[in-house]
Every structure is written in structure tokens, then in C-alpha cells.
Amino acid sequence: MWINPDAAPKELIRLEVETKCQDDQVFARIRAFTKCTPRDCKWGWTKAELRDGGGLRVLLIGFLSSKIIDVRKIGENLDAFVTNITNDGSQPERLKSYSLKRL
């Protein structure tokens, strides 16, 4: 589990990453949480793609907006780059980066 203790409301606060090897293939999934009140919002487990050059990518689809999250472990941290996309295209894409720590 990876956490962002400094998350503001609606920002990425936690990531859970699971990987397994099966028949010489790597399978990964990610569950993301954003900071909400009274408790954090959970996006559910989603299959992750392995990225060329390392790291993982996941697409989280919501009712009004979606998120693309790219993650890569750098030293002791997990760097996460979150692109927020409104599903109706009414707002430009927004990219925000976070450095999460292992809990």
C-alpha cells in the first residue's frame, strides 16, 4: 500500500498495487483512493498495463470523469502521474504528479 499523507480533497491519497507472475507473464492491478469526506472514495480494482520502459498504467472510468494513472517506483517512493479527463470534454485534461510512500 502506498500513501500520500499530504493529499488535499479530491486528490490521490492511496494506491494499492498487486502483481503476480503466471506462465511467464506478469499480471497487475491497481486500486486507487481519492481523499473525500467523511471517508475516502474508492475506485475499485482495475487491470493495469505494463508500460514500455517500466511502470504501470491504469484507466479508471467514472460517471462524470475518468483518470489515467501512470506509476513507477523511484527509490523508496512510488511516483504517480494522474491525468483527469472530463467524459464530456467540457474541461481540458489536467495532469498532477504525486510521490507516495510505502505504508
Short mmCIF file of C-alpha atoms in Angstrom, two decimals:
data_model
loop_
_atom_site.label_atom_id
_atom_site.label_comp_id
_atom_site.label_asym_id
_atom_site.label_seq_id
_atom_site.Cartn_x
_atom_site.Cartn_y
_atom_site.Cartn_z
CA MET A 1 0.00 0.00 0.00
CA TRP A 2 1.27 3.46 -0.95
CA ILE A 3 0.04 6.68 0.67
CA ASN A 4 0.07 10.42 0.05
CA PRO A 5 -0.29 11.91 3.56
CA ASP A 6 -0.47 15.47 2.19
CA ALA A 7 -3.46 14.87 -0.13
CA ALA A 8 -5.99 17.67 -0.49
CA PRO A 9 -9.69 16.89 -1.09
CA LYS A 10 -10.27 15.02 -4.40
CA GLU A 11 -6.55 14.24 -4.73
CA LEU A 12 -4.92 10.83 -4.80
CA ILE A 13 -4.42 9.68 -1.20
CA ARG A 14 -3.68 5.96 -1.55
CA LEU A 15 -2.78 3.31 -4.12
CA GLU A 16 -2.81 -0.44 -3.70
CA VAL A 17 -0.80 -2.36 -6.30
CA GLU A 18 -0.89 -6.14 -6.76
CA THR A 19 1.23 -8.13 -9.19
CA LYS A 20 1.56 -11.83 -9.90
CA CYS A 21 3.51 -13.96 -12.35
CA GLN A 22 1.74 -16.75 -14.19
CA ASP A 23 3.07 -18.77 -17.13
CA ASP A 24 5.98 -16.33 -17.63
CA GLN A 25 3.62 -13.34 -17.77
CA VAL A 26 3.20 -10.51 -15.27
CA PHE A 27 -0.34 -9.50 -14.31
CA ALA A 28 -1.02 -6.33 -12.33
CA ARG A 29 -3.97 -4.48 -10.89
CA ILE A 30 -4.35 -1.20 -9.03
CA ARG A 31 -6.95 0.19 -6.64
CA ALA A 32 -6.93 3.97 -6.19
CA PHE A 33 -8.43 6.11 -3.44
CA THR A 34 -9.08 9.86 -3.53
CA LYS A 35 -9.48 12.00 -0.44
CA CYS A 36 -13.17 12.52 0.32
CA THR A 37 -15.33 13.27 3.37
CA PRO A 38 -16.45 11.50 5.53
CA ARG A 39 -14.30 8.66 4.11
CA ASP A 40 -12.03 8.27 1.12
CA CYS A 41 -13.53 7.42 -2.29
CA LYS A 42 -12.54 4.01 -3.64
CA TRP A 43 -12.20 3.42 -7.39
CA GLY A 44 -12.10 -0.39 -7.20
CA TRP A 45 -9.58 -2.86 -8.56
CA THR A 46 -8.66 -2.26 -12.20
CA LYS A 47 -6.37 -4.21 -14.51
CA ALA A 48 -3.09 -2.36 -15.10
CA GLU A 49 -1.00 -2.35 -18.27
CA LEU A 50 2.76 -2.79 -18.17
CA ARG A 51 4.44 0.25 -19.75
CA ASP A 52 7.43 0.16 -22.06
CA GLY A 53 10.47 1.14 -20.02
CA GLY A 54 8.83 0.10 -16.73
CA GLY A 55 5.92 1.14 -14.60
CA LEU A 56 2.18 0.55 -14.82
CA ARG A 57 -0.81 2.39 -16.29
CA VAL A 58 -4.45 2.14 -15.30
CA LEU A 59 -7.59 3.79 -16.69
CA LEU A 60 -10.31 4.50 -14.12
CA ILE A 61 -13.67 5.34 -15.66
CA GLY A 62 -16.21 7.28 -13.60
CA PHE A 63 -19.64 8.71 -14.37
CA LEU A 64 -18.56 12.33 -14.92
CA SER A 65 -14.80 11.98 -15.25
CA SER A 66 -12.04 9.44 -15.72
CA LYS A 67 -8.44 9.18 -14.59
CA ILE A 68 -5.33 7.78 -16.22
CA ILE A 69 -2.75 6.89 -13.58
CA ASP A 70 0.85 6.10 -14.53
CA VAL A 71 3.04 4.77 -11.73
CA ARG A 72 6.73 3.99 -11.41
CA LYS A 73 8.81 3.13 -8.36
CA ILE A 74 11.68 5.57 -7.90
CA GLY A 75 13.93 4.68 -4.96
CA GLU A 76 11.75 4.32 -1.87
CA ASN A 77 8.79 6.21 -3.39
CA LEU A 78 6.07 5.44 -5.93
CA ASP A 79 5.66 8.32 -8.37
CA ALA A 80 2.10 8.63 -9.69
CA PHE A 81 1.06 10.86 -12.58
CA VAL A 82 -2.71 11.36 -12.66
CA THR A 83 -4.46 12.76 -15.74
CA ASN A 84 -8.04 13.87 -15.00
CA ILE A 85 -10.38 13.80 -18.00
CA THR A 86 -13.99 15.02 -18.07
CA ASN A 87 -16.02 12.48 -20.03
CA ASP A 88 -17.97 15.15 -21.91
CA GLY A 89 -14.84 17.12 -22.88
CA SER A 90 -16.13 20.26 -21.15
CA GLN A 91 -12.79 20.92 -19.43
CA PRO A 92 -9.18 20.43 -20.53
CA GLU A 93 -7.23 17.44 -19.26
CA ARG A 94 -5.34 18.13 -16.04
CA LEU A 95 -2.10 16.36 -15.07
CA LYS A 96 -0.92 16.22 -11.47
CA SER A 97 2.00 14.28 -10.01
CA TYR A 98 2.36 12.73 -6.56
CA SER A 99 5.15 10.96 -4.70
CA LEU A 100 3.66 8.26 -2.49
CA LYS A 101 5.34 6.48 0.40
CA ARG A 102 5.01 2.81 1.33
CA LEU A 103 2.84 2.22 4.38
#
